[in-house]
XYZ file of C-alpha atoms in Angstrom:
566
model
C 0.000 0.000 0.000
C 1.470 3.343 -1.087
C 2.223 5.665 1.793
C 1.798 9.406 2.113
C 5.004 11.198 3.035
C 4.526 13.780 5.770
C 7.722 15.822 5.773
C 8.364 18.007 8.807
C 9.071 21.661 8.053
C 11.654 23.518 10.098
C 12.580 27.106 10.846
C 16.263 26.812 9.912
C 17.289 30.141 11.420
C 15.665 29.227 14.729
C 17.364 25.814 14.625
C 20.774 27.461 14.085
C 20.270 29.791 17.044
C 19.095 26.935 19.268
C 22.024 24.768 18.153
C 24.470 27.444 19.305
C 22.622 27.837 22.591
C 22.741 24.134 23.558
C 25.886 23.147 21.646
C 24.488 20.592 19.195
C 24.325 20.478 15.402
C 21.532 22.434 13.646
C 19.922 19.150 12.594
C 19.751 17.837 16.176
C 18.443 21.234 17.298
C 15.714 21.102 14.627
C 14.715 17.594 15.743
C 14.532 18.675 19.393
C 12.345 21.677 18.543
C 10.011 19.526 16.450
C 9.643 17.029 19.317
C 8.724 19.727 21.807
C 12.060 20.161 23.553
C 12.325 23.735 22.407
C 13.967 25.413 25.392
C 17.446 24.966 26.815
C 16.019 23.471 30.017
C 13.733 21.005 28.219
C 16.510 19.983 25.825
C 18.999 19.505 28.650
C 16.611 17.277 30.592
C 15.831 15.251 27.469
C 19.463 14.821 26.470
C 20.570 14.002 30.018
C 18.055 11.634 31.622
C 18.797 11.131 35.317
C 17.432 9.859 38.612
C 15.888 13.301 39.134
C 13.394 12.418 36.389
C 11.920 9.609 38.522
C 8.719 10.877 40.117
C 7.787 10.568 43.779
C 6.182 7.080 44.050
C 3.707 8.108 46.748
C 1.966 10.316 44.186
C 0.390 7.132 42.823
C -3.074 6.612 44.255
C -3.130 3.573 46.545
C 0.657 3.461 46.897
C 0.885 4.051 50.656
C -1.786 1.459 51.442
C -0.125 -1.093 49.160
C 3.363 -0.530 50.530
C 2.245 -0.660 54.158
C 0.297 -3.893 53.603
C 3.216 -5.653 51.903
C 5.720 -4.536 54.535
C 3.367 -5.755 57.261
C 3.110 -9.115 55.504
C 6.906 -9.346 55.343
C 7.251 -8.458 59.032
C 4.624 -11.018 60.042
C 6.032 -13.791 57.879
C 2.896 -14.058 55.745
C 2.983 -16.062 52.552
C 2.925 -13.703 49.572
C 2.002 -14.631 46.000
C 3.152 -12.476 43.079
C 0.734 -12.940 40.155
C 2.182 -11.703 36.862
C 0.951 -11.584 33.298
C 2.589 -13.974 30.840
C 4.224 -11.313 28.629
C 7.589 -9.583 29.104
C 6.010 -6.781 31.102
C 4.403 -9.186 33.571
C 7.302 -11.624 33.926
C 9.916 -8.902 34.448
C 7.648 -7.190 36.985
C 7.136 -10.485 38.813
C 10.886 -11.033 38.993
C 11.373 -7.477 40.257
C 8.837 -7.717 43.094
C 10.086 -11.122 44.188
C 13.587 -9.705 44.436
C 12.382 -6.766 46.526
C 10.380 -8.973 48.889
C 13.464 -11.167 49.319
C 15.704 -8.102 49.866
C 13.382 -6.899 52.627
C 13.426 -10.267 54.385
C 10.209 -11.796 53.107
C 9.379 -14.867 51.062
C 7.073 -15.202 48.099
C 5.817 -17.653 45.532
C 4.683 -16.641 42.071
C 2.070 -17.556 39.519
C 2.193 -16.810 35.794
C -1.055 -18.012 34.175
C -0.856 -20.400 31.288
C -2.105 -18.498 28.245
C -3.919 -21.544 26.878
C -5.506 -23.134 29.952
C -6.107 -20.058 32.149
C -6.090 -17.060 29.841
C -5.323 -13.467 30.749
C -5.745 -11.966 34.202
C -6.587 -13.321 37.638
C -8.748 -16.439 37.932
C -10.600 -17.928 40.877
C -9.332 -21.555 40.728
C -5.710 -20.430 41.064
C -6.690 -18.105 43.921
C -8.418 -21.006 45.670
C -5.275 -23.089 45.349
C -3.140 -20.223 46.653
C -5.369 -19.843 49.731
C -5.127 -23.599 50.296
C -1.349 -23.257 50.233
C -1.468 -20.623 52.950
C -1.254 -17.458 50.856
C -2.822 -14.434 52.544
C -1.604 -11.668 50.228
C -1.579 -11.581 46.424
C 0.146 -8.851 44.416
C -0.696 -8.645 40.720
C 1.648 -7.310 38.048
C 0.358 -5.967 34.725
C -3.111 -7.436 35.255
C -6.084 -7.480 37.630
C -7.707 -4.110 36.959
C -10.776 -5.797 35.414
C -10.738 -9.092 37.361
C -13.931 -8.320 39.288
C -15.232 -11.846 39.923
C -11.977 -13.399 41.178
C -11.215 -10.413 43.405
C -14.695 -10.534 44.890
C -14.017 -14.187 45.745
C -10.686 -13.238 47.308
C -12.269 -10.540 49.477
C -15.007 -12.873 50.659
C -12.442 -15.557 51.522
C -9.917 -13.492 53.449
C -7.230 -13.108 50.778
C -5.976 -9.541 50.354
C -5.167 -8.587 46.756
C -3.067 -5.606 45.758
C -3.487 -4.786 42.074
C -0.564 -3.175 40.270
C -1.492 -2.562 36.660
C -1.386 0.075 33.937
C -4.349 -0.968 31.807
C -7.501 1.145 31.740
C -10.043 0.523 34.464
C -13.722 -0.060 33.714
C -15.326 3.365 33.166
C -18.612 2.213 34.693
C -17.561 -0.227 37.440
C -14.300 1.469 38.352
C -11.811 -0.685 40.248
C -12.324 -4.277 41.385
C -12.644 -4.899 45.163
C -8.918 -5.071 45.900
C -7.195 -4.163 49.176
C -5.362 -1.479 47.167
C -4.962 -0.550 43.515
C -1.790 1.061 42.197
C -2.377 2.140 38.607
C -1.601 5.555 37.107
C -4.562 5.100 34.753
C -7.196 4.399 37.397
C -9.907 6.974 37.950
C -8.829 9.678 40.377
C -5.077 9.075 40.142
C -3.168 12.305 39.565
C 0.247 10.748 38.973
C 2.119 13.028 36.525
C 3.091 10.278 34.074
C 0.376 7.964 32.730
C 2.711 5.984 30.452
C 4.334 3.584 32.918
C 4.502 -0.059 31.874
C 3.222 -2.751 34.234
C 6.810 -3.377 35.321
C 7.163 0.381 35.743
C 4.284 0.417 38.233
C 5.913 -2.530 40.048
C 9.166 -0.552 40.089
C 7.448 2.437 41.729
C 6.040 0.126 44.404
C 9.523 -1.292 44.932
C 10.945 2.231 45.122
C 8.448 3.146 47.842
C 9.056 0.015 49.931
C 12.845 0.156 49.679
C 12.874 3.786 50.718
C 10.679 3.094 53.728
C 13.150 0.441 54.849
C 16.276 2.559 54.136
C 17.312 0.240 51.317
C 17.214 2.681 48.395
C 20.697 1.525 47.350
C 19.028 -1.528 45.774
C 16.945 0.541 43.354
C 19.670 0.894 40.716
C 19.830 -2.872 40.070
C 16.077 -2.938 39.447
C 16.296 -0.442 36.590
C 17.809 -2.989 34.183
C 14.878 -5.363 34.349
C 12.403 -2.436 34.409
C 13.972 -1.086 31.218
C 13.561 -4.446 29.468
C 9.857 -4.720 30.318
C 9.176 -1.071 29.426
C 10.723 -1.317 25.953
C 9.175 -4.728 25.294
C 5.687 -3.450 26.124
C 6.150 -0.655 23.564
C 5.480 2.099 26.088
C 6.257 5.705 25.225
C 9.928 6.421 25.873
C 9.300 9.935 27.098
C 9.193 11.404 30.578
C 9.840 8.911 33.351
C 10.056 5.957 30.973
C 12.912 7.647 29.124
C 14.836 7.954 32.382
C 14.070 4.353 33.383
C 15.250 2.951 30.060
C 18.275 5.230 29.658
C 19.494 4.465 33.197
C 18.753 0.770 32.832
C 20.673 0.511 29.561
C 23.816 2.263 30.755
C 25.703 -0.773 31.966
C 23.348 -3.547 30.914
C 26.121 -5.712 29.364
C 27.867 -5.657 32.753
C 24.858 -7.113 34.581
C 25.570 -9.585 37.368
C 22.312 -11.424 36.723
C 23.480 -14.732 35.232
C 20.106 -15.386 33.611
C 20.143 -12.074 31.795
C 23.772 -12.675 30.801
C 22.857 -16.043 29.317
C 19.906 -14.556 27.458
C 22.062 -11.772 26.048
C 24.546 -14.414 24.913
C 22.005 -16.450 22.917
C 20.575 -13.203 21.496
C 24.060 -12.159 20.348
C 24.034 -8.994 22.474
C 27.618 -8.535 23.544
C 28.499 -4.867 23.057
C 26.764 -1.604 23.879
C 23.034 -2.219 24.284
C 20.296 -0.031 22.826
C 16.516 -0.091 22.997
C 16.635 -1.813 19.585
C 18.539 -4.755 21.105
C 15.909 -5.120 23.807
C 12.954 -4.748 21.457
C 14.153 -7.030 18.669
C 16.564 -9.469 20.324
C 15.844 -9.835 24.038
C 12.083 -9.243 24.228
C 10.968 -11.720 21.518
C 12.815 -14.545 23.274
C 11.186 -13.686 26.597
C 7.753 -13.298 25.042
C 8.097 -16.628 23.250
C 7.874 -18.447 26.589
C 4.367 -17.135 27.222
C 3.300 -17.470 23.610
C 4.490 -21.020 23.046
C 4.913 -22.741 26.379
C 5.196 -21.729 30.031
C 6.131 -18.152 30.936
C 7.372 -19.158 34.389
C 10.634 -20.168 32.645
C 11.393 -16.440 32.322
C 11.187 -15.871 36.087
C 13.233 -19.018 36.659
C 15.862 -17.731 34.217
C 16.182 -14.328 35.877
C 16.401 -15.948 39.315
C 18.928 -18.578 38.225
C 22.284 -18.470 40.028
C 24.115 -21.183 38.064
C 25.331 -20.040 34.637
C 25.171 -23.511 33.074
C 21.558 -23.883 34.162
C 20.862 -20.337 32.946
C 22.303 -21.225 29.539
C 19.921 -24.181 29.282
C 16.926 -21.996 30.091
C 18.076 -19.244 27.702
C 18.555 -21.829 24.946
C 15.032 -23.107 25.633
C 13.633 -19.589 25.184
C 15.668 -19.192 21.998
C 14.268 -22.470 20.610
C 10.725 -21.434 21.538
C 11.247 -18.149 19.708
C 12.319 -19.919 16.510
C 9.248 -22.139 16.812
C 7.105 -19.042 17.358
C 8.485 -17.405 14.198
C 7.603 -20.425 12.082
C 4.052 -20.770 13.422
C 3.488 -17.017 13.268
C 4.289 -17.012 9.559
C 1.854 -19.877 8.926
C -1.024 -18.279 10.853
C -0.401 -14.854 9.340
C -0.583 -16.298 5.824
C -3.877 -18.045 6.671
C -5.249 -14.816 8.157
C -4.372 -12.865 5.017
C -6.203 -15.443 2.933
C -9.278 -14.922 5.131
C -9.341 -11.130 4.769
C -9.747 -11.478 1.005
C -13.451 -12.047 1.761
C -13.815 -8.678 3.515
C -12.295 -6.197 1.059
C -14.742 -3.380 1.850
C -14.611 -3.714 5.637
C -13.244 -0.931 7.794
C -12.750 -3.228 10.791
C -11.362 -6.676 9.966
C -12.321 -9.718 12.044
C -10.883 -13.040 10.864
C -10.875 -16.422 12.563
C -9.622 -19.945 12.120
C -10.182 -23.272 13.823
C -7.287 -24.236 16.055
C -5.027 -21.324 15.159
C -2.174 -21.094 17.651
C -3.320 -18.611 20.279
C 0.239 -17.610 21.106
C 0.748 -15.821 17.791
C -2.663 -14.382 16.891
C -1.696 -10.994 18.348
C 1.345 -10.865 16.102
C -0.815 -11.843 13.122
C -3.270 -9.047 13.986
C -0.376 -6.588 14.055
C 0.806 -7.678 10.615
C -2.690 -7.330 9.141
C -3.231 -3.880 10.672
C 0.157 -2.727 9.391
C -0.341 -4.022 5.854
C -3.972 -3.124 5.139
C -4.222 -0.247 7.626
C -7.488 -1.272 9.234
C -8.166 -2.140 12.887
C -7.999 -5.928 13.019
C -8.933 -8.876 15.210
C -7.584 -12.377 14.736
C -9.514 -15.134 16.552
C -8.577 -18.714 17.315
C -11.593 -21.004 17.695
C -11.485 -24.172 19.798
C -14.529 -26.144 20.949
C -16.898 -23.305 20.148
C -14.899 -20.680 22.061
C -12.938 -17.918 20.321
C -9.903 -16.257 21.853
C -8.722 -13.155 20.046
C -6.207 -10.369 19.807
C -6.860 -6.938 18.335
C -4.661 -4.139 16.995
C -5.625 -0.619 15.989
C -4.386 1.917 13.459
C -3.964 5.680 13.635
C -6.007 7.406 16.332
C -8.836 4.839 16.321
C -9.554 3.894 19.966
C -9.775 0.125 19.990
C -11.069 -0.380 23.523
C -13.851 2.155 22.951
C -14.944 0.111 19.938
C -14.914 -3.162 21.886
C -16.924 -1.633 24.725
C -19.830 -1.120 22.311
C -19.896 -4.921 21.932
C -19.368 -5.786 25.594
C -22.467 -7.997 25.627
C -20.837 -10.335 23.083
C -17.741 -11.050 25.146
C -17.127 -13.384 28.026
C -13.980 -11.417 28.753
C -12.154 -8.488 27.168
C -9.696 -5.734 28.000
C -6.853 -3.613 26.707
C -6.268 -0.024 25.646
C -6.483 2.288 22.646
C -3.988 0.405 20.484
C -4.299 -3.267 21.476
C -6.747 -5.584 23.208
C -7.687 -9.184 23.880
C -11.008 -10.942 24.154
C -12.888 -14.217 24.646
C -16.306 -14.988 23.198
C -18.519 -17.785 21.937
C -17.778 -18.546 18.284
C -21.487 -18.132 17.440
C -21.056 -14.403 18.201
C -18.236 -13.808 15.703
C -20.433 -12.740 12.808
C -22.342 -10.291 14.981
C -19.061 -8.947 16.379
C -17.720 -8.420 12.865
C -20.876 -6.603 11.767
C -21.103 -4.327 14.811
C -17.428 -3.399 14.874
C -17.464 -2.637 11.161
C -20.529 -0.422 11.625
C -18.803 1.361 14.524
C -15.677 1.878 12.405
C -17.746 3.233 9.515
C -18.986 5.971 11.836
C -15.859 6.625 13.872
C -12.695 5.865 11.938
C -11.150 8.835 10.155
C -10.192 8.630 6.490
C -6.589 9.546 7.309
C -6.402 6.649 9.789
C -6.904 4.258 6.866
C -4.191 5.808 4.713
C -0.728 4.792 5.867
C 1.542 7.739 6.360
C 5.281 7.969 6.801
C 6.434 10.806 9.029
C 9.754 12.195 7.845
C 11.797 14.354 10.181
C 13.982 16.302 7.762
C 15.654 16.560 4.379
C 19.341 15.612 4.291
C 21.443 16.333 1.215
C 23.458 13.492 -0.247
C 26.585 15.668 -0.080
C 26.398 15.902 3.731
C 25.137 12.364 4.317
C 27.822 10.315 6.084
C 28.571 8.117 9.101
C 28.793 11.159 11.359
C 24.995 11.544 11.124
C 24.329 8.190 12.813
C 26.802 9.131 15.557
C 25.073 12.465 16.160
C 21.718 10.761 16.610
C 22.949 8.714 19.576
C 22.288 11.670 21.863
C 18.558 11.161 21.225
C 18.591 7.524 22.410
C 16.774 5.559 23.691
C 14.475 5.354 20.686
C 11.074 3.728 20.744
C 7.391 4.588 20.959
C 6.993 8.316 21.606
C 10.585 8.971 20.545
C 10.981 7.245 17.217
C 14.306 7.022 15.480
C 14.391 9.930 13.014
C 13.517 9.272 9.398
C 15.231 11.418 6.776
C 14.701 11.873 3.073
C 17.410 12.381 0.477
C 16.644 13.323 -3.106
C 18.662 13.000 -6.275
C 19.851 9.430 -5.817
C 19.675 6.608 -8.312
C 20.153 2.867 -8.285
C 23.705 1.972 -9.278
C 22.545 -1.571 -10.066
C 19.461 -3.767 -9.768
C 18.375 -4.546 -6.178
C 19.707 -7.765 -4.688
C 17.009 -9.949 -3.100
C 17.905 -11.475 0.279
C 16.013 -14.479 1.693
C 13.284 -13.889 -0.887
C 11.889 -10.890 1.014
C 14.525 -8.221 1.738
C 16.305 -5.904 -0.712
C 19.891 -4.708 -0.663
C 20.404 -1.544 -2.695
C 23.473 0.186 -4.098
C 22.768 3.903 -4.463
C 24.737 6.896 -5.672
C 24.277 10.588 -6.354
C 25.188 12.675 -9.394
C 28.727 13.065 -8.068
C 28.982 9.241 -7.893
C 29.130 9.243 -4.099
C 27.918 5.767 -3.160
C 25.638 4.573 -0.386
C 24.632 1.154 0.878
C 20.996 0.581 1.755
C 18.831 -2.274 3.000
C 15.050 -2.483 2.751
C 13.625 -5.028 5.175
C 10.533 -6.691 3.682
C 11.276 -4.648 0.572
C 9.881 -7.293 -1.779
C 6.421 -6.987 -0.191
C 6.635 -3.209 0.323
C 7.609 -2.540 -3.295
C 4.959 -4.744 -4.908
C 3.776 -3.294 -8.184
C 6.945 -1.266 -8.745
C 9.878 -2.227 -10.936
C 13.397 -1.052 -10.114
C 16.331 -1.087 -12.497
C 19.839 0.306 -12.677
C 19.691 4.050 -13.293
C 16.230 4.414 -11.694
C 16.188 7.906 -10.146
C 14.690 8.037 -6.667
C 14.292 9.855 -3.404
C 14.730 7.669 -0.353
C 13.178 7.840 3.116
C 15.442 6.054 5.594
C 16.981 5.858 9.016
C 20.772 6.022 9.071
C 22.705 3.504 11.109
C 26.291 2.407 11.642
C 26.799 -1.104 10.276
C 29.862 -2.930 11.575
C 31.097 -5.997 9.711
C 34.450 -7.715 10.240
C 35.797 -4.727 12.129
C 34.744 -2.131 9.547
C 31.993 0.376 10.311
C 30.084 1.971 7.435
C 26.955 4.021 7.007
C 23.892 1.982 6.096
C 20.570 3.481 5.078
C 17.651 1.445 6.401
C 14.958 2.183 3.824
C 11.459 3.009 5.036
C 10.136 3.849 1.571
C 11.300 5.189 -1.770
C 9.678 6.782 -4.756
C 10.599 7.958 -8.205
C 12.253 11.367 -8.354
C 12.167 13.185 -11.670
């Protein structure tokens, strides 16, 4: 699908003045202004994330009650259960809270639900078992904000539950009947940063408890695992999250956690770590445990003290990730075949019998990206459909699902992503109602993919130095995307080389025969319908990066799109 190019305009004179004021290049100054860091103070804070950017944890509604209850449980020797979600956010947060409880002299067990047999969130049977095992306090991580039934059971049966979550609470019912709820997105919470990940909320709870017990020295070690969960959950890397991730990344390769070391080894992360390494190397291997098998392996890995054992667990996660990739490709292809029947739909709902539930969310993401429509992919087993949804543009996914609440047995999520469970007999009605809602509420521009381009860069000034300059804007991610530039007046020096039947390697040059290397991931699919040949004159939208191979570092343009330039 052809994309619209939205090229940012800049006041070059203002950028030059600002560059002199804060001692950066005019290009970096222009990028900072465009991203809202348009004063010396704002730019300094953005370029130098520090511990001062971490907000006061007690500003979170419910924080004092939660901290006091957990510390009392530790002092009284109560049995504590940490209940985490099965994704990276939940498993890293579970590991973090268990470490803090142990640091403060307490003991805990943990429960990560099985995606296939238990589903998302808190469930009553597991709570019943926990009570039978002597648990009197349950702390959730990245889940629980809509678990009304199970938490009502817990309250009636003398089990205190503290919910730590970041998902949106029910607008009508509010919070479930927990002992305390710590969630920046709950009604009535005035915490200054609403973008914390689930592990970020767990980190704030840890920060509060450690401070109350004069153990704040332990906070620094928690930032590494908090950074991993924050990046993996695709949270905005602005404000407090930027500080968490930047601080957590600083000496990540030097971690003393043998499990994390082993995971970094199998993921081939050996040098300086960036948010890219977490998002595309570390996180998929952690997520694969919950998608394909048992997510408790992640907690076991991070708590492992023997490196040989850690290597075995890391290798298991690596193998699960390769398996996940293969199955994901199969399901995604089947899903794309299904959507052929719904060409005019504005909201796509596709389903298949026995589709692997661990990868349907990834398939939904691929569909939404390619056809630019909000999408749900459902796996049907024994008359029950489990699904994952992804949105596009500004379309609020959860608001759409709430109009169909009567069709679901369970659902939840946020503006961009959601999950649900329903009887398969309701699928057709769900498809019809969501499509009707989208017809009324989705904007035309939300259905037209756009590429935001940060600036023009001339081919004469384009060199390796540019990728080095951009490092000051790290960490990149949601809310602080890696800049995309456009360069005109280039042409293909030779025909593109196809890699693995789906990627393109390009040799480019300008009129002065200055040459550039470029790679276009998924370029075969992205360039469908266009024919490229040697001498084809183009303008290229790309992100610049330093590519090191056999000790040599060269500039590589990672193509986002290209078009003919006359």
